[in-house]
PDB file of C-alpha atoms in Angstrom:
ATOM      1  CA  UNK A 161      79.919  56.470 173.496  1.00  0.00           C
ATOM      2  CA  UNK A 162      77.490  56.352 170.605  1.00  0.00           C
ATOM      3  CA  UNK A 163      76.602  52.731 171.694  1.00  0.00           C
ATOM      4  CA  UNK A 164      75.647  53.779 175.240  1.00  0.00           C
ATOM      5  CA  UNK A 165      73.449  56.804 173.967  1.00  0.00           C
ATOM      6  CA  UNK A 166      71.701  54.229 171.627  1.00  0.00           C
ATOM      7  CA  UNK A 167      71.028  51.744 174.278  1.00  0.00           C
ATOM      8  CA  UNK A 168      69.807  54.382 176.706  1.00  0.00           C
ATOM      9  CA  UNK A 169      67.590  55.886 174.076  1.00  0.00           C
ATOM     10  CA  UNK A 170      66.332  52.420 173.189  1.00  0.00           C
ATOM     11  CA  UNK A 171      65.639  51.518 176.896  1.00  0.00           C
ATOM     12  CA  UNK A 172      63.731  54.968 177.435  1.00  0.00           C
ATOM     13  CA  UNK A 173      61.558  54.377 174.409  1.00  0.00           C
ATOM     14  CA  UNK A 174      60.658  50.776 175.364  1.00  0.00           C
ATOM     15  CA  UNK A 175      59.682  52.156 178.929  1.00  0.00           C
ATOM     16  CA  UNK A 176      57.536  54.863 177.366  1.00  0.00           C
ATOM     17  CA  UNK A 177      55.723  52.417 175.146  1.00  0.00           C
ATOM     18  CA  UNK A 178      55.023  50.112 178.106  1.00  0.00           C
ATOM     19  CA  UNK A 179      53.702  52.920 180.256  1.00  0.00           C
ATOM     20  CA  UNK A 180      51.457  54.208 177.282  1.00  0.00           C
ATOM     21  CA  UNK A 181      50.133  50.696 176.584  1.00  0.00           C
ATOM     22  CA  UNK A 182      49.416  50.226 180.426  1.00  0.00           C
ATOM     23  CA  UNK A 183      47.640  53.605 180.633  1.00  0.00           C
ATOM     24  CA  UNK A 184      45.444  52.763 177.573  1.00  0.00           C
ATOM     25  CA  UNK A 185      44.565  49.423 179.184  1.00  0.00           C
ATOM     26  CA  UNK A 186      43.556  51.106 182.437  1.00  0.00           C
ATOM     27  CA  UNK A 187      41.380  53.652 180.513  1.00  0.00           C
ATOM     28  CA  UNK A 188      39.659  50.708 178.787  1.00  0.00           C
ATOM     29  CA  UNK A 189      38.848  49.002 181.844  1.00  0.00           C
ATOM     30  CA  UNK A 190      37.554  52.023 183.498  1.00  0.00           C
ATOM     31  CA  UNK A 191      35.129  53.013 180.705  1.00  0.00           C
ATOM     32  CA  UNK A 192      34.052  49.367 179.846  1.00  0.00           C
ATOM     33  CA  UNK A 193      30.719  48.167 181.052  1.00  0.00           C
ATOM     34  CA  UNK A 194      30.440  45.121 183.151  1.00  0.00           C
ATOM     35  CA  UNK A 195      27.427  42.767 183.226  1.00  0.00           C
ATOM     36  CA  UNK A 196      26.291  41.632 186.760  1.00  0.00           C
ATOM     37  CA  UNK A 197      23.894  38.653 187.138  1.00  0.00           C
ATOM     38  CA  UNK A 198      20.937  40.038 189.314  1.00  0.00           C
ATOM     39  CA  UNK A 199      17.458  38.518 190.276  1.00  0.00           C
ATOM     40  CA  UNK A 200      14.720  40.794 189.493  1.00  0.00           C
ATOM     41  CA  UNK A 201      12.587  41.808 192.509  1.00  0.00           C
ATOM     42  CA  UNK A 202       9.675  39.325 193.057  1.00  0.00           C
ATOM     43  CA  UNK A 203      11.345  36.627 191.056  1.00  0.00           C
ATOM     44  CA  UNK A 204      11.498  33.239 192.700  1.00  0.00           C
ATOM     45  CA  UNK A 205      14.841  31.618 193.145  1.00  0.00           C
ATOM     46  CA  UNK A 206      14.896  27.861 192.580  1.00  0.00           C
ATOM     47  CA  UNK A 207      15.643  25.776 195.707  1.00  0.00           C
ATOM     48  CA  UNK A 208      18.749  23.854 195.550  1.00  0.00           C
ATOM     49  CA  UNK A 209      18.304  20.249 196.624  1.00  0.00           C
ATOM     50  CA  UNK A 210      20.334  17.056 196.159  1.00  0.00           C
ATOM     51  CA  UNK A 211      18.248  16.341 193.035  1.00  0.00           C
ATOM     52  CA  UNK A 212      18.754  19.697 191.350  1.00  0.00           C
ATOM     53  CA  UNK A 213      22.369  19.958 192.574  1.00  0.00           C
ATOM     54  CA  UNK A 214      24.835  19.583 189.598  1.00  0.00           C
ATOM     55  CA  UNK A 215      26.787  16.316 189.845  1.00  0.00           C
ATOM     56  CA  UNK A 216      30.210  17.981 189.967  1.00  0.00           C
ATOM     57  CA  UNK A 217      29.084  19.887 193.273  1.00  0.00           C
ATOM     58  CA  UNK A 218      27.370  16.984 194.960  1.00  0.00           C
ATOM     59  CA  UNK A 219      30.019  16.058 197.463  1.00  0.00           C
ATOM     60  CA  UNK A 220      27.842  13.207 198.987  1.00  0.00           C
ATOM     61  CA  UNK A 221      27.599  11.501 195.584  1.00  0.00           C
ATOM     62  CA  UNK A 222      31.341  11.966 195.216  1.00  0.00           C
ATOM     63  CA  UNK A 223      32.010  10.372 198.504  1.00  0.00           C
ATOM     64  CA  UNK A 224      29.663   7.389 197.615  1.00  0.00           C
ATOM     65  CA  UNK A 225      31.536   7.037 194.280  1.00  0.00           C
ATOM     66  CA  UNK A 226      34.962   6.876 196.265  1.00  0.00           C
ATOM     67  CA  UNK A 227      33.539   4.282 198.632  1.00  0.00           C
ATOM     68  CA  UNK A 228      32.043   2.144 195.835  1.00  0.00           C
ATOM     69  CA  UNK A 229      35.237   2.098 193.912  1.00  0.00           C
ATOM     70  CA  UNK A 230      37.127   0.867 197.101  1.00  0.00           C
ATOM     71  CA  UNK A 231      34.218  -1.597 197.671  1.00  0.00           C
ATOM     72  CA  UNK A 232      34.293  -2.817 193.894  1.00  0.00           C
ATOM     73  CA  UNK A 233      38.219  -3.479 194.088  1.00  0.00           C
ATOM     74  CA  UNK A 234      37.715  -5.595 197.239  1.00  0.00           C
ATOM     75  CA  UNK A 235      34.861  -7.424 195.585  1.00  0.00           C
ATOM     76  CA  UNK A 236      36.626  -8.155 192.649  1.00  0.00           C
ATOM     77  CA  UNK A 237      39.584  -9.524 194.451  1.00  0.00           C
ATOM     78  CA  UNK A 238      37.278 -11.833 196.311  1.00  0.00           C
ATOM     79  CA  UNK A 239      35.515 -12.999 193.402  1.00  0.00           C
ATOM     80  CA  UNK A 240      38.776 -13.757 191.473  1.00  0.00           C
ATOM     81  CA  UNK A 241      40.165 -15.734 194.540  1.00  0.00           C
ATOM     82  CA  UNK A 242      36.937 -17.682 195.199  1.00  0.00           C
ATOM     83  CA  UNK A 243      36.137 -18.464 191.533  1.00  0.00           C
ATOM     84  CA  UNK A 244      35.487 -22.139 191.169  1.00  0.00           C
ATOM     85  CA  UNK A 245      37.760 -22.266 188.094  1.00  0.00           C
ATOM     86  CA  UNK A 246      40.708 -19.841 189.457  1.00  0.00           C
ATOM     87  CA  UNK A 247      44.190 -20.804 188.585  1.00  0.00           C
ATOM     88  CA  UNK A 248      44.698 -22.703 191.890  1.00  0.00           C
ATOM     89  CA  UNK A 249      41.588 -24.819 190.860  1.00  0.00           C
ATOM     90  CA  UNK A 250      42.058 -24.946 187.127  1.00  0.00           C
ATOM     91  CA  UNK A 251      40.196 -27.536 185.065  1.00  0.00           C
ATOM     92  CA  UNK A 252      42.778 -30.141 183.647  1.00  0.00           C
ATOM     93  CA  UNK A 253      41.468 -32.553 180.841  1.00  0.00           C
ATOM     94  CA  UNK A 254      43.293 -35.205 178.938  1.00  0.00           C
ATOM     95  CA  UNK A 255      43.174 -34.719 175.175  1.00  0.00           C
ATOM     96  CA  UNK A 256      43.017 -37.459 172.586  1.00  0.00           C
ATOM     97  CA  UNK A 257      46.725 -37.081 171.750  1.00  0.00           C
ATOM     98  CA  UNK A 258      47.697 -37.765 175.362  1.00  0.00           C
ATOM     99  CA  UNK A 259      48.543 -34.023 176.155  1.00  0.00           C
ATOM    100  CA  UNK A 260      46.817 -32.127 178.994  1.00  0.00           C
ATOM    101  CA  UNK A 261      44.673 -28.975 178.618  1.00  0.00           C
ATOM    102  CA  UNK A 262      44.472 -26.730 181.473  1.00  0.00           C
ATOM    103  CA  UNK A 263      41.836 -23.852 181.669  1.00  0.00           C
ATOM    104  CA  UNK A 264      41.149 -21.190 184.315  1.00  0.00           C
ATOM    105  CA  UNK A 265      39.196 -17.965 184.762  1.00  0.00           C
ATOM    106  CA  UNK A 266      40.583 -14.685 185.935  1.00  0.00           C
ATOM    107  CA  UNK A 267      39.162 -11.163 186.156  1.00  0.00           C
ATOM    108  CA  UNK A 268      41.061  -8.579 184.232  1.00  0.00           C
ATOM    109  CA  UNK A 269      41.483  -5.720 186.614  1.00  0.00           C
ATOM    110  CA  UNK A 270      42.376  -3.150 183.889  1.00  0.00           C
ATOM    111  CA  UNK A 271      38.503  -3.631 182.710  1.00  0.00           C
ATOM    112  CA  UNK A 272      37.202  -2.745 186.022  1.00  0.00           C
ATOM    113  CA  UNK A 273      34.601   0.073 185.689  1.00  0.00           C
ATOM    114  CA  UNK A 274      32.188   1.487 188.317  1.00  0.00           C
ATOM    115  CA  UNK A 275      29.152   4.000 188.059  1.00  0.00           C
ATOM    116  CA  UNK A 276      27.083   5.318 190.947  1.00  0.00           C
ATOM    117  CA  UNK A 277      23.972   7.243 190.720  1.00  0.00           C
ATOM    118  CA  UNK A 278      21.120   8.554 193.023  1.00  0.00           C
ATOM    119  CA  UNK A 279      18.129   6.440 193.309  1.00  0.00           C
ATOM    120  CA  UNK A 280      14.518   7.587 193.744  1.00  0.00           C
ATOM    121  CA  UNK A 281      13.919   5.000 196.473  1.00  0.00           C
ATOM    122  CA  UNK A 282      13.779   6.367 200.145  1.00  0.00           C
ATOM    123  CA  UNK A 283      15.360   3.384 201.490  1.00  0.00           C
ATOM    124  CA  UNK A 284      18.156   2.868 198.951  1.00  0.00           C
ATOM    125  CA  UNK A 285      19.601   6.304 198.108  1.00  0.00           C
ATOM    126  CA  UNK A 286      22.434   5.081 195.764  1.00  0.00           C
ATOM    127  CA  UNK A 287      22.904   2.401 193.294  1.00  0.00           C
ATOM    128  CA  UNK A 288      26.209   1.218 191.938  1.00  0.00           C
ATOM    129  CA  UNK A 289      27.124  -0.819 188.951  1.00  0.00           C
ATOM    130  CA  UNK A 290      30.358  -2.783 188.768  1.00  0.00           C
ATOM    131  CA  UNK A 291      31.468  -4.049 185.204  1.00  0.00           C
ATOM    132  CA  UNK A 292      34.656  -6.067 184.260  1.00  0.00           C
ATOM    133  CA  UNK A 293      35.779  -8.647 181.934  1.00  0.00           C
ATOM    134  CA  UNK A 294      36.434 -12.241 182.999  1.00  0.00           C
ATOM    135  CA  UNK A 295      39.081 -13.789 180.806  1.00  0.00           C
ATOM    136  CA  UNK A 296      39.387 -17.599 180.106  1.00  0.00           C
ATOM    137  CA  UNK A 297      43.120 -18.822 179.718  1.00  0.00           C
ATOM    138  CA  UNK A 298      44.241 -22.235 178.387  1.00  0.00           C
ATOM    139  CA  UNK A 299      47.601 -23.931 177.835  1.00  0.00           C
ATOM    140  CA  UNK A 300      48.506 -27.461 176.674  1.00  0.00           C
ATOM    141  CA  UNK A 301      51.346 -29.451 178.353  1.00  0.00           C
ATOM    142  CA  UNK A 302      52.694 -33.052 178.431  1.00  0.00           C
ATOM    143  CA  UNK A 303      51.697 -33.600 182.049  1.00  0.00           C
ATOM    144  CA  UNK A 304      49.487 -32.002 184.641  1.00  0.00           C
ATOM    145  CA  UNK A 305      52.445 -30.883 186.605  1.00  0.00           C
ATOM    146  CA  UNK A 306      53.934 -29.142 183.524  1.00  0.00           C
ATOM    147  CA  UNK A 307      50.785 -26.934 183.299  1.00  0.00           C
ATOM    148  CA  UNK A 308      51.901 -25.066 186.476  1.00  0.00           C
ATOM    149  CA  UNK A 309      54.807 -23.496 184.374  1.00  0.00           C
ATOM    150  CA  UNK A 310      53.023 -23.355 181.041  1.00  0.00           C
ATOM    151  CA  UNK A 311      52.197 -20.221 179.259  1.00  0.00           C
ATOM    152  CA  UNK A 312      48.506 -19.676 179.251  1.00  0.00           C
ATOM    153  CA  UNK A 313      46.885 -17.663 176.338  1.00  0.00           C
ATOM    154  CA  UNK A 314      43.360 -15.938 176.618  1.00  0.00           C
ATOM    155  CA  UNK A 315      40.853 -17.829 174.642  1.00  0.00           C
ATOM    156  CA  UNK A 316      37.484 -16.104 175.605  1.00  0.00           C
ATOM    157  CA  UNK A 317      36.220 -13.076 177.387  1.00  0.00           C
ATOM    158  CA  UNK A 318      33.093 -12.926 179.401  1.00  0.00           C
ATOM    159  CA  UNK A 319      31.623  -9.498 180.266  1.00  0.00           C
ATOM    160  CA  UNK A 320      30.096  -9.125 183.737  1.00  0.00           C
ATOM    161  CA  UNK A 321      28.024  -6.606 185.321  1.00  0.00           C
ATOM    162  CA  UNK A 322      26.752  -6.548 188.942  1.00  0.00           C
ATOM    163  CA  UNK A 323      24.411  -3.997 190.498  1.00  0.00           C
ATOM    164  CA  UNK A 324      24.737  -3.108 194.209  1.00  0.00           C
ATOM    165  CA  UNK A 325      22.673  -0.839 196.518  1.00  0.00           C
ATOM    166  CA  UNK A 326      23.709   1.423 199.245  1.00  0.00           C
ATOM    167  CA  UNK A 327      21.702   0.713 202.364  1.00  0.00           C
ATOM    168  CA  UNK A 328      22.371   1.449 206.000  1.00  0.00           C
ATOM    169  CA  UNK A 329      25.525   3.157 205.218  1.00  0.00           C
ATOM    170  CA  UNK A 330      27.106   0.027 203.486  1.00  0.00           C
ATOM    171  CA  UNK A 331      27.234  -1.158 199.813  1.00  0.00           C
ATOM    172  CA  UNK A 332      25.372  -4.576 199.479  1.00  0.00           C
TER     173      UNK A 332
END
């Protein structure tokens, strides 16, 4: 019986302290001053244009960035497959010891980076920069046919940067 009385008393005291702290918080809110941003009469409000708009609010720039990112991935895929020293057209040379050295170039897709910014030009409103690393791979084998199954190791990295313009609603 004492146990139930103690639990009841404890519950009532917790409820009372909660209601008191809630009432104190309401009083604090009601009596506190709140600052409100206001423009003084006669003050000029700066006009918001594409140039003065913060980057994070510029939806048009965000759309161009998305478009350029997709364009860049397609462009890199094309460059990679059409490279004159791609894996399918690797350079094979015979070494002095009778072995064969195979060498090819490939673009590392993990290094792909894009940037887009507005331009001051009236005819080209946006400029995009595509950056990536082109890796040179080499392997040595006993015959040119054995190079197809060989493990190629990276031997050099060539940084690349291409600049594109946005004209007539397309990246060029």
